[in-house]
Coordinates of C-alpha atoms and ligand atoms in Angstrom, one line a residue:
X1 CA 0.0 0.0 0.0
X2 CA 1.4 3.3 -1.0
X3 CA 0.4 6.6 0.5
X4 CA -0.2 9.4 -1.9
X5 CA 0.5 13.0 -1.2
X6 CA -2.9 14.6 -1.0
X7 CA -1.5 17.8 -2.4
X8 CA -1.6 15.9 -5.7
X9 CA -5.4 16.3 -5.8
X10 CA -5.9 18.4 -8.9
X11 CA -8.4 20.6 -7.1
X12 CA -8.8 20.9 -3.3
X13 CA -12.6 21.1 -3.6
X14 CA -12.7 17.5 -4.8
X15 CA -14.0 14.8 -2.6
X16 CA -11.4 12.3 -1.7
X17 CA -10.8 9.4 -4.0
X18 CA -10.6 6.4 -1.7
X19 CA -9.2 3.9 -4.2
X20 CA -7.1 4.1 -7.4
X21 CA -7.8 1.9 -10.3
X22 CA -5.7 1.3 -13.4
X23 CA -7.2 3.3 -16.3
X24 CA -6.6 4.0 -19.9
X25 CA -7.2 7.6 -21.2
X26 CA -8.3 6.7 -24.7
X27 CA -8.4 10.2 -26.0
X28 CA -6.3 13.3 -25.1
X29 CA -4.8 16.4 -26.6
X30 CA -2.0 16.3 -24.0
X31 CA 0.3 17.7 -26.7
X32 CA -1.5 21.0 -26.7
X33 CA 0.5 24.1 -25.8
X34 CA -1.8 24.6 -22.9
X35 CA 0.2 21.9 -21.1
X36 CA 3.7 23.2 -21.9
X37 CA 4.2 24.7 -18.5
X38 CA 3.4 21.7 -16.4
X39 CA 3.1 18.6 -18.6
X40 CA 5.5 16.5 -16.6
X41 CA 3.7 17.3 -13.3
X42 CA 0.3 16.6 -14.9
X43 CA 1.5 13.3 -16.3
X44 CA 2.9 12.2 -12.9
X45 CA -0.4 13.2 -11.2
X46 CA -2.3 11.2 -13.8
X47 CA -0.1 8.2 -13.0
X48 CA -0.7 8.6 -9.3
X49 CA -4.4 8.5 -10.1
X50 CA -4.2 5.3 -12.0
X51 CA -3.8 6.3 -15.6
X52 CA -1.4 3.8 -17.1
X53 CA -1.8 4.6 -20.8
X54 CA -2.9 7.7 -22.7
X55 CA -3.5 8.3 -26.4
X56 CA -2.3 11.5 -28.0
X57 CA -4.8 12.1 -30.8
X58 CA -3.9 14.1 -33.9
X59 CA -6.0 16.7 -35.6
X60 CA -3.9 18.9 -37.9
X61 CA -1.0 17.6 -40.1
X62 CA 1.3 20.5 -39.0
X63 CA 1.2 19.2 -35.4
X64 CA 1.9 15.5 -36.1
X65 CA 5.6 16.1 -35.2
X66 CA 4.6 17.5 -31.9
X67 CA 2.9 14.2 -30.9
X68 CA 6.1 12.3 -31.5
X69 CA 8.2 15.0 -29.7
X70 CA 6.0 14.6 -26.6
X71 CA 5.9 10.8 -26.8
X72 CA 9.7 10.7 -27.0
X73 CA 10.2 13.1 -24.1
X74 CA 8.2 10.7 -21.9
X75 CA 10.0 7.6 -23.2
X76 CA 13.5 8.9 -22.4
X77 CA 13.8 9.2 -18.6
X78 CA 17.3 10.7 -18.7
X79 CA 16.1 13.5 -20.8
X80 CA 12.7 13.9 -19.3
X81 CA 13.5 17.2 -17.7
X82 CA 12.1 18.5 -21.0
X83 CA 8.6 17.3 -21.3
X84 CA 7.2 19.9 -23.6
X85 CA 7.9 20.8 -27.1
X86 CA 8.7 24.4 -26.8
X87 CA 9.9 25.3 -23.3
X88 CA 11.7 23.2 -20.7
X89 CA 10.8 22.5 -17.1
X90 CA 13.2 21.2 -14.5
X91 CA 12.1 18.4 -12.3
X92 CA 15.0 16.1 -11.3
X93 CA 12.7 13.6 -9.6
X94 CA 10.9 12.4 -12.7
X95 CA 11.2 8.8 -13.8
X96 CA 9.6 7.3 -16.8
X97 CA 7.8 4.6 -14.8
X98 CA 5.9 7.3 -13.1
X99 CA 4.3 8.4 -16.3
X100 CA 1.5 6.9 -18.3
X101 CA 2.7 5.2 -21.4
X102 CA 1.9 7.5 -24.4
X103 CA 0.6 6.3 -27.7
X104 CA -0.3 8.1 -30.9
X105 CA -3.2 8.3 -33.2
X106 CA -2.8 10.3 -36.5
X107 CA -5.7 11.9 -38.3
X108 CA -7.2 15.0 -39.9
X109 CA -10.0 16.3 -37.7
X110 CA -13.2 17.3 -39.5
X111 CA -13.6 20.5 -37.5
X112 CA -10.4 21.8 -39.2
X113 CA -11.6 20.8 -42.7
X114 CA -10.9 24.2 -44.2
X115 CA -7.2 23.8 -43.4
X116 CA -6.7 20.3 -44.7
X117 CA -5.3 19.7 -48.2
X118 CA -4.6 16.7 -50.3
X119 CA -1.0 17.1 -49.4
X120 CA -1.9 16.5 -45.8
X121 CA -3.6 13.3 -46.8
X122 CA -0.4 12.2 -48.6
X123 CA 1.6 13.2 -45.6
X124 CA -0.6 11.1 -43.4
X125 CA -0.4 8.1 -45.8
X126 CA 3.4 8.3 -45.7
X127 CA 3.5 8.5 -41.9
X128 CA 1.3 5.5 -41.6
X129 CA 3.8 3.6 -43.7
X130 CA 6.7 4.8 -41.6
X131 CA 5.5 5.0 -38.0
X132 CA 2.7 2.5 -37.4
X133 CA 0.7 4.6 -35.0
X134 CA -1.8 3.0 -32.6
X135 CA -4.9 4.3 -34.5
X136 CA -6.2 6.7 -37.1
X137 CA -7.9 9.7 -35.6
X138 CA -9.6 11.8 -35.0
X139 CA -11.7 11.6 -38.2
X140 CA -15.4 12.0 -38.9
X141 CA -18.0 14.7 -39.5
X142 CA -18.7 17.9 -37.7
X143 CA -21.7 20.1 -38.4
X144 CA -21.5 22.1 -35.3
X145 CA -21.3 25.6 -36.8
X146 CA -23.2 27.1 -39.7
X147 CA -20.0 27.2 -41.8
X148 CA -19.5 23.5 -41.2
X149 CA -23.0 22.8 -42.3
X150 CA -22.5 24.2 -45.8
X151 CA -22.8 21.5 -48.5
X152 CA -19.3 22.0 -49.8
X153 CA -17.8 21.8 -46.3
X154 CA -19.7 18.6 -45.6
X155 CA -18.7 17.2 -48.9
X156 CA -15.0 17.9 -48.2
X157 CA -15.4 16.4 -44.8
X158 CA -17.0 13.2 -46.2
X159 CA -14.1 12.9 -48.8
X160 CA -11.5 13.2 -46.1
X161 CA -13.4 10.8 -43.8
X162 CA -13.7 8.2 -46.5
X163 CA -10.0 8.6 -47.5
X164 CA -8.9 8.1 -43.9
X165 CA -11.2 5.1 -43.5
X166 CA -9.5 3.6 -46.6
X167 CA -6.2 4.1 -44.9
X168 CA -7.5 2.4 -41.8
X169 CA -8.5 -0.6 -43.8
X170 CA -5.2 -0.7 -45.7
X171 CA -3.2 -0.6 -42.5
X172 CA -5.7 -2.6 -40.4
X173 CA -5.9 0.1 -37.8
X174 CA -8.8 1.2 -35.5
X175 CA -10.2 4.7 -36.0
X176 CA -11.2 7.3 -33.5
X177 CA -14.4 9.0 -34.6
X178 CA -15.3 12.6 -34.0
X179 CA -19.0 13.0 -34.9
X180 CA -20.9 16.2 -33.9
X181 CA -24.4 17.1 -35.1
X182 CA -23.9 14.6 -38.0
X183 CA -24.6 11.2 -36.6
X184 CA -27.0 10.0 -39.3
X185 CA -24.7 11.1 -42.1
X186 CA -21.7 9.4 -40.3
X187 CA -23.6 6.2 -39.8
X188 CA -24.7 6.1 -43.5
X189 CA -21.1 6.7 -44.6
X190 CA -19.7 4.0 -42.2
X191 CA -22.3 1.5 -43.4
X192 CA -21.3 2.1 -47.0
X193 CA -17.6 1.7 -46.3
X194 CA -15.7 -1.6 -46.0
X195 CA -14.2 -0.5 -42.6
X196 CA -15.4 -3.2 -40.2
X197 CA -15.2 -2.0 -36.5
X198 CA -16.1 -5.5 -35.3
X199 CA -12.8 -6.6 -36.7
X200 CA -10.6 -3.5 -36.5
X201 CA -12.0 -1.9 -33.3
X202 CA -12.7 1.8 -33.1
X203 CA -14.1 4.4 -30.7
X204 CA -17.0 6.9 -31.2
X205 CA -15.0 9.5 -29.2
X206 CA -16.8 11.9 -26.8
X207 CA -20.1 10.4 -27.9
X208 CA -22.8 13.1 -28.0
X209 CA -25.8 11.5 -29.8
X210 CA -29.0 10.1 -28.5
X211 CA -30.1 6.6 -27.6
X212 CA -30.7 5.3 -31.1
X213 CA -27.5 6.7 -32.3
X214 CA -25.6 5.2 -29.4
X215 CA -27.0 1.8 -30.1
X216 CA -26.3 2.2 -33.9
X217 CA -22.6 2.9 -33.3
X218 CA -22.2 0.0 -30.9
X219 CA -24.0 -2.3 -33.4
X220 CA -21.4 -1.3 -36.0
X221 CA -18.7 -2.5 -33.6
X222 CA -17.6 0.9 -32.1
X223 CA -17.1 1.6 -28.4
X224 CA -18.7 4.8 -27.0
X225 CA -16.1 7.2 -25.6
X226 CA -17.4 8.7 -22.4
X227 CA -15.9 12.0 -21.2
X228 CA -16.3 14.3 -18.2
X229 CA -19.6 15.4 -19.7
X230 CA -21.2 12.5 -18.0
X231 CA -20.5 14.1 -14.6
X232 CA -23.0 16.9 -15.4
X233 CA -26.4 15.9 -14.0
X234 CA -28.0 18.1 -16.7
X235 CA -26.5 16.0 -19.5
X236 CA -29.7 14.0 -19.4
X237 CA -29.7 13.0 -23.1
X238 CA -26.1 11.7 -22.9
X239 CA -26.7 9.8 -19.7
X240 CA -29.8 8.2 -21.1
X241 CA -28.0 7.3 -24.3
X242 CA -25.2 5.6 -22.3
X243 CA -27.7 3.7 -20.2
X244 CA -29.7 2.6 -23.2
X245 CA -26.6 1.3 -25.0
X246 CA -25.5 -0.6 -21.9
X247 CA -29.0 -2.1 -21.4
X248 CA -28.8 -3.5 -24.8
X249 CA -25.1 -4.4 -25.2
X250 CA -23.6 -4.4 -21.6
X251 CA -20.8 -2.3 -20.2
X252 CA -18.6 -3.9 -22.9
X253 CA -19.6 -1.1 -25.2
X254 CA -17.9 1.7 -23.3
X255 CA -14.5 3.3 -22.9
X256 CA -13.5 6.4 -21.0
X257 CA -11.4 9.4 -21.9
X258 CA -10.6 12.9 -20.7
X259 CA -10.4 14.6 -24.1
X260 CA -8.2 17.0 -22.2
X261 CA -7.9 20.0 -22.1
X262 CA -11.7 19.9 -22.9
X263 CA -14.6 18.2 -21.1
X264 CA -13.6 19.0 -17.6
X265 CA -15.6 16.9 -15.1
X266 CA -18.0 19.1 -13.2
X267 CA -16.4 18.5 -9.8
X268 CA -13.0 19.6 -11.2
X269 CA -14.3 22.9 -12.6
X270 CA -13.4 26.0 -10.7
X271 CA -15.1 28.6 -12.8
X272 CA -18.2 28.9 -14.9
X273 CA -18.1 29.3 -18.6
X274 CA -17.5 27.3 -21.7
X275 CA -15.6 24.1 -21.1
X276 CA -14.5 23.7 -24.7
X277 CA -12.2 25.8 -26.7
X278 CA -12.9 23.6 -29.7
X279 CA -15.8 25.2 -31.6
X280 CA -15.0 28.7 -30.4
X281 CA -12.7 29.4 -33.3
X282 CA -10.9 27.3 -35.7
X283 CA -7.7 29.3 -35.0
X284 CA -8.0 28.5 -31.3
X285 CA -6.4 25.1 -30.9
X286 CA -7.0 24.8 -27.2
X287 CA -4.4 27.5 -26.3
X288 CA -7.4 29.4 -25.0
X289 CA -8.5 26.6 -22.7
X290 CA -5.8 27.4 -20.2
X291 CA -8.2 28.9 -17.7
X292 CA -9.2 27.3 -14.4
X293 CA -11.3 24.7 -16.2
X294 CA -8.5 23.1 -18.2
X295 CA -9.0 19.4 -18.1
X296 CA -6.1 17.1 -17.3
X297 CA -5.5 13.3 -17.6
X298 CA -5.5 13.1 -13.8
X299 CA -9.2 13.9 -13.8
X300 CA -10.1 10.6 -15.5
X301 CA -11.1 8.8 -12.2
X302 CA -14.1 11.1 -11.9
X303 CA -15.4 9.8 -15.2
X304 CA -15.0 6.2 -13.9
X305 CA -16.7 7.0 -10.6
X306 CA -19.6 8.9 -12.1
X307 CA -20.2 6.2 -14.7
X308 CA -20.1 3.6 -12.0
X309 CA -22.9 5.5 -10.1
X310 CA -24.9 5.9 -13.3
X311 CA -24.7 2.3 -14.2
X312 CA -24.8 0.8 -10.7
X313 CA -21.4 -1.0 -11.2
X314 CA -18.7 -1.0 -8.6
X315 CA -15.7 1.1 -9.7
X316 CA -13.3 -1.8 -9.3
X317 CA -15.4 -4.0 -11.7
X318 CA -16.0 -1.1 -14.1
X319 CA -12.3 -0.2 -14.2
X320 CA -11.3 -3.8 -15.1
X321 CA -14.0 -4.0 -17.8
X322 CA -13.1 -0.6 -19.2
X323 CA -9.5 -1.7 -19.5
X324 CA -10.5 -4.7 -21.5
X325 CA -12.8 -2.6 -23.6
X326 CA -10.1 -0.1 -24.4
X327 CA -7.7 -2.9 -25.4
X328 CA -10.4 -4.4 -27.7
X329 CA -11.2 -1.0 -29.2
X330 CA -7.5 -0.2 -29.8
X331 CA -6.6 -3.8 -30.8
X332 CA -3.9 -4.1 -28.2
X333 CA -3.2 -6.6 -25.4
X334 CA -2.0 -4.5 -22.5
X335 CA -1.9 -6.5 -19.2
X336 CA -4.2 -5.2 -16.5
X337 CA -2.0 -4.0 -13.5
X338 CA -3.5 -5.1 -10.3
X339 CA -4.7 -2.0 -8.4
X340 CA -2.5 -1.6 -5.4
X341 CA -2.5 2.0 -4.6
X342 CA -4.9 3.4 -2.0
X343 CA -5.1 6.9 -0.5
X344 CA -4.9 6.7 3.2
Ligands
ZN401 ZN1 -10.2 15.1 -29.6

């Protein structure tokens, strides 16, 4: 039994976590500049809170290098005094075994469709040949804003979505879906494509649809990615959709994620206001999310605990199943570390 420094609690208003369970953060933007000042500290806190693996998810071709820079920084303990891509921090006490293992997904995010070019698709195809990332993502359709809803925008999104699904099939990789306000269109496109999530895995990340849509994605073989949004009691549609999918398919259909720096669990928020910088402006790549509500990988246990309450499943059982679900969705065989750390 290892005691944990309670000062590591990300927010002193949080109730105490009494037990720590091994977790996989299936979707993060932990490479975002908003973490440059304290990425090493945040990674170590995430480890203290049970996070053993985290996935860095791509969104713009020009930042693909950054994903690898961050991953390498965590993989090289002797050089880990530099854990960010632009500025260095000094922390002599860091060791690589105290960080979650980082993995990379590469993809061109539908929200940034105006910025993507065919050259970026070629770049992605080449990187897939050279690097063998864990997954392709995030990809999909986003009709959140009026601009995004325009037919030519949606058509370009569909073309890039299809092209990246083709790459997933070619490389036999799972995909991370970003679908917002376009669930029916995305489902139709997926049904018409040869990508088979039952075989290749895949996650409908930060799932935001209704009951029928939740069931439809699971039926296609995708896991539903649950974020800190579930901790909001007012997110009734989302909570019902999760319950409905679980009633039909069991808790095997879920994975959890922070989607940090977005989607901060409600108990970790210290100020009101928009949680998400994504959607505010296409130029704002989360730099603006630095305020008090920045989400961090160490907040993932709150998603676990809230989901356990919602589904009436003990957190220990849920954590173990979510680990397996994440491995299934990502087509990996990471051994489940027995939970051994308890806060006294
Ligand atoms: Zn994302």
